[in-house]
Coordinates of C-alpha atoms in Angstrom, one line a residue:
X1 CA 83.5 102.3 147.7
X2 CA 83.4 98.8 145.9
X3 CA 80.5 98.2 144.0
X4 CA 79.7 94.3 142.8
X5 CA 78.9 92.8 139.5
X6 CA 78.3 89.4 139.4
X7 CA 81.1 87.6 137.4
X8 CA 79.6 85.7 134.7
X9 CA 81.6 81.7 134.5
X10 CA 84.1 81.6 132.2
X11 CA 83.5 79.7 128.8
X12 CA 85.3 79.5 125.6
X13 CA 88.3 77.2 124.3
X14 CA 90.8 75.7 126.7
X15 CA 93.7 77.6 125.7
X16 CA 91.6 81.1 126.3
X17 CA 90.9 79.3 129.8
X18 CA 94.7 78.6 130.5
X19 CA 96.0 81.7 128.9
X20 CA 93.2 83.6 131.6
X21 CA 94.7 81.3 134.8
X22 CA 98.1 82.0 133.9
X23 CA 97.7 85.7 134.2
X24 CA 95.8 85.1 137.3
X25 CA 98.8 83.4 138.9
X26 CA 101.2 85.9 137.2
X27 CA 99.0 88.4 138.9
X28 CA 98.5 86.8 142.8
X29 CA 102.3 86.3 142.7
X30 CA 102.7 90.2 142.2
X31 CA 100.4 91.0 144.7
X32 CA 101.9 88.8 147.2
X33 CA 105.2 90.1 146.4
X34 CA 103.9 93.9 146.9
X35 CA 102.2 93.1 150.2
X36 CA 106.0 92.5 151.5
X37 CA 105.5 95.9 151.7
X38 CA 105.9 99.3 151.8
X39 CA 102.7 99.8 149.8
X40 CA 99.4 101.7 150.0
X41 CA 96.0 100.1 150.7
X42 CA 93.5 102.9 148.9
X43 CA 89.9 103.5 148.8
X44 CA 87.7 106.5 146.9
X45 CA 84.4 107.2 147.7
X46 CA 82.3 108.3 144.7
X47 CA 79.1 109.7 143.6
X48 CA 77.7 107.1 141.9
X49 CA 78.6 104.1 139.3
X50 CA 79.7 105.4 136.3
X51 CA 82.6 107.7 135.6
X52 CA 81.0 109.5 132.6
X53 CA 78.2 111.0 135.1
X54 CA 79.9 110.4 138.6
X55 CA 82.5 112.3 140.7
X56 CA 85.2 111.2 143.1
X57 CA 83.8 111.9 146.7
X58 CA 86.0 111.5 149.1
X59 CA 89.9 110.0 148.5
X60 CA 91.8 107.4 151.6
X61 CA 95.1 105.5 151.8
X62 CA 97.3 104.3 154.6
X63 CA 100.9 103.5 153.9
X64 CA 101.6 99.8 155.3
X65 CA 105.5 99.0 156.2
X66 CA 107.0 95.8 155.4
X67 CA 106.1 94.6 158.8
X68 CA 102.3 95.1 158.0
X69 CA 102.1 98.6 160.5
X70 CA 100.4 101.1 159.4
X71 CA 102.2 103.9 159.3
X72 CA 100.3 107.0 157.7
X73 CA 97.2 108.0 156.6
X74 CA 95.8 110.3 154.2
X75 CA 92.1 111.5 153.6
X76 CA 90.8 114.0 152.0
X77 CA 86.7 115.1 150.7
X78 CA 86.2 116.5 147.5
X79 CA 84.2 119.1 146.6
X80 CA 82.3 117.8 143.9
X81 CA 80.8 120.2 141.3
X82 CA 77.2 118.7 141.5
X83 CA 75.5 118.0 144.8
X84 CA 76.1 115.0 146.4
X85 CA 73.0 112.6 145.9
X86 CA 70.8 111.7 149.0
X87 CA 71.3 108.4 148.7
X88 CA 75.4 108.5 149.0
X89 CA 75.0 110.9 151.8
X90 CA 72.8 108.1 153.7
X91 CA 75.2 105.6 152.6
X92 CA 78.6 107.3 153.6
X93 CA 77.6 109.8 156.1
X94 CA 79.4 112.1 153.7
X95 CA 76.8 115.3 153.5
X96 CA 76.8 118.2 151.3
X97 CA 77.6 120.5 154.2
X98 CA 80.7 118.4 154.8
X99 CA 81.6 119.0 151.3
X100 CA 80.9 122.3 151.4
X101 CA 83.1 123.0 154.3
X102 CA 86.1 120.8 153.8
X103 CA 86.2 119.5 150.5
X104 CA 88.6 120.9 148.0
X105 CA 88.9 120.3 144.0
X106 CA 89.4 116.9 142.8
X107 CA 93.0 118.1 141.2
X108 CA 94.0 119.4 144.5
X109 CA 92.7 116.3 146.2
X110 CA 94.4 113.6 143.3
X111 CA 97.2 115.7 143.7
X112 CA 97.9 115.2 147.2
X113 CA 96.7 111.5 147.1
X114 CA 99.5 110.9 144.6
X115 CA 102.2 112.8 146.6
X116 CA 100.9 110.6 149.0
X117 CA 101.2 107.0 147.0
X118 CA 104.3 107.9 146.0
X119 CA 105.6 104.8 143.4
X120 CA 104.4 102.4 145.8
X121 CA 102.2 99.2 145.0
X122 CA 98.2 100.2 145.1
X123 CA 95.6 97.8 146.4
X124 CA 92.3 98.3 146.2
X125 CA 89.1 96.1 147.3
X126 CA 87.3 95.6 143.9
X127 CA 90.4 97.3 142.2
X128 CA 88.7 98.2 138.5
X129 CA 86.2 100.7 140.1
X130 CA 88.7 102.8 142.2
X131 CA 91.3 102.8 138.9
X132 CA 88.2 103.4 136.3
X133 CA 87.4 106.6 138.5
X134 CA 91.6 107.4 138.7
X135 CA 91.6 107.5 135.1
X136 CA 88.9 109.5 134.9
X137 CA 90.3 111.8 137.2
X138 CA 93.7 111.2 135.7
X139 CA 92.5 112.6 132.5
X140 CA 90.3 115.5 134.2
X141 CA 93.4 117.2 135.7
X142 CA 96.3 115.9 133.5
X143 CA 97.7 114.3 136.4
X144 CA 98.9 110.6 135.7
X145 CA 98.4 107.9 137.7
X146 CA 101.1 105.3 137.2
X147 CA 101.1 103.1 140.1
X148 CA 101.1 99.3 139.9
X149 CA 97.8 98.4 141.4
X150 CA 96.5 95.0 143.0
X151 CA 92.9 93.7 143.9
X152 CA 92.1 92.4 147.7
X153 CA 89.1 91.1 146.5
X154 CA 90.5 89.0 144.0
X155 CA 93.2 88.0 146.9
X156 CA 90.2 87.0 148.9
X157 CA 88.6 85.0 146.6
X158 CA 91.9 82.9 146.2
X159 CA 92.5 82.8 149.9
X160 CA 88.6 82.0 151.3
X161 CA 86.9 80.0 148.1
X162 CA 84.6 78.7 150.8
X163 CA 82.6 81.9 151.6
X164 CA 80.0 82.4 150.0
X165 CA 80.8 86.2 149.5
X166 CA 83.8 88.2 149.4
X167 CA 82.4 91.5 150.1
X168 CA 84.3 93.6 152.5
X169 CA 81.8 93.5 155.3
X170 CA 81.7 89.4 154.9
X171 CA 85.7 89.4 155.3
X172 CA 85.9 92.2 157.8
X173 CA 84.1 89.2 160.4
X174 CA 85.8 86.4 158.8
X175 CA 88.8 87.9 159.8
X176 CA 88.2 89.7 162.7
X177 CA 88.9 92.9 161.5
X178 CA 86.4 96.2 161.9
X179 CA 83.0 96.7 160.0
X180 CA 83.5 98.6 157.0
X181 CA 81.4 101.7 156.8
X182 CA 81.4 103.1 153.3
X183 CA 83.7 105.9 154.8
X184 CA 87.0 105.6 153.1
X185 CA 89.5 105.5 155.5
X186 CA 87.3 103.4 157.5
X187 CA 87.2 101.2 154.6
X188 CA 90.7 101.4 153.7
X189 CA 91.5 100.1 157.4
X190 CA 89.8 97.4 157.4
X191 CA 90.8 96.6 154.0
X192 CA 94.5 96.5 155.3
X193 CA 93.3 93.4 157.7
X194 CA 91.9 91.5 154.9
X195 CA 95.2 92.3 153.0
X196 CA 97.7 91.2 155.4
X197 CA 95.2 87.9 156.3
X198 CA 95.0 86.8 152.9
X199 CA 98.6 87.1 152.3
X200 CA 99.2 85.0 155.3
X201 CA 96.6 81.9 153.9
X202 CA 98.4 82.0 150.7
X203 CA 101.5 82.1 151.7
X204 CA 100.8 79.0 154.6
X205 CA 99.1 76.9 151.8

């Protein structure tokens, strides 16, 4: 689940501005590097926005070869120790009922998503929400996730400047790829089409 924030423009002194667009280029050459695959395109579905009050949901990831296949999937619901909120269950399709019957604990859930990642390269659309609710979860159960990750959105926004948003629905028909659904591996599917197309703009310009 990627929530949005407005970014606000940068200002400051010009060496704060290069120092900032040197990382970023540091960083989209690392990202285009990983998505020469194998690496994992991931996706959690959450509770709500903050990690001090909110629980993981649901976890997804698909395990993309070098030759942009997908070759396995994971999912897995959590059960949550609160209810799930009406309004997430209208916006996922994730009910308490589901929860209740399939979900498991979050360590048992994190667990198995990590077993799943392995040491591979993580992306994530909107990366810093999924890895501010991993390190919640990280430092819930003790388990640690270590994983390089890497931001499609970010991607996006380097390979389409001319849209006028980068949400994943807005990309998902830019590139012909399916219509998110706030489902995870849904989500995580289509994210893999905006992945591989972005990569393919950059690397052509």
């Amino acid at each position: 689940m990627a929530f949005y924030y407005r970014r606000p423009r940068a200002s400051g002194a010009a060496p704060a501005r290069a120092t900032g667009a040197k990382a970023g280029s540091e960083a989209l050459a690392a990202a285009l590097q990983a998505l020469r695959g194998p690496f994992i395109v991931a996706d959690l579905e959450t509770t709500g926005l903050s990690t001090a009050t909110c629980e993981i949901l649901e976890f997804a990831a698909v395990r993309v070869g070098a030759a942009g296949a997908l070759e396995r999937e994971y999912t897995q619901v959590v059960r949550t120790r609160g209810p799930v909120p009406s309004f997430i269950s209208r916006l996922t399709g994730i009910t308490q009922a589901e929860v209740d019957r399939d979900g498991v604990p979050v360590a048992q859930a994190f667990s198995s998503f990590l077993d799943f990642v392995e040491d591979l390269p993580v992306f994530f659309h909107n990366a810093s929400f999924d890895r501010r609710f991993l390190g919640a979860a990280a430092d819930q159960t003790g388990l640690p996730f270590a994983n390089s990750t890497h931001c499609t959105l970010a991607l996006a926004r380097r390979a389409w400047p001319e849209l006028p948003s980068h949400k994943l629905e807005i990309l998902a028909r830019h590139v012909g790829a399916s219509d998110p659904t706030h489902r995870a591996l849904a989500d995580v599917r289509t994210t893999v089409a905006v992945a591989l197309a972005a990569s393919s703009r950059l690397a052509a310009g």
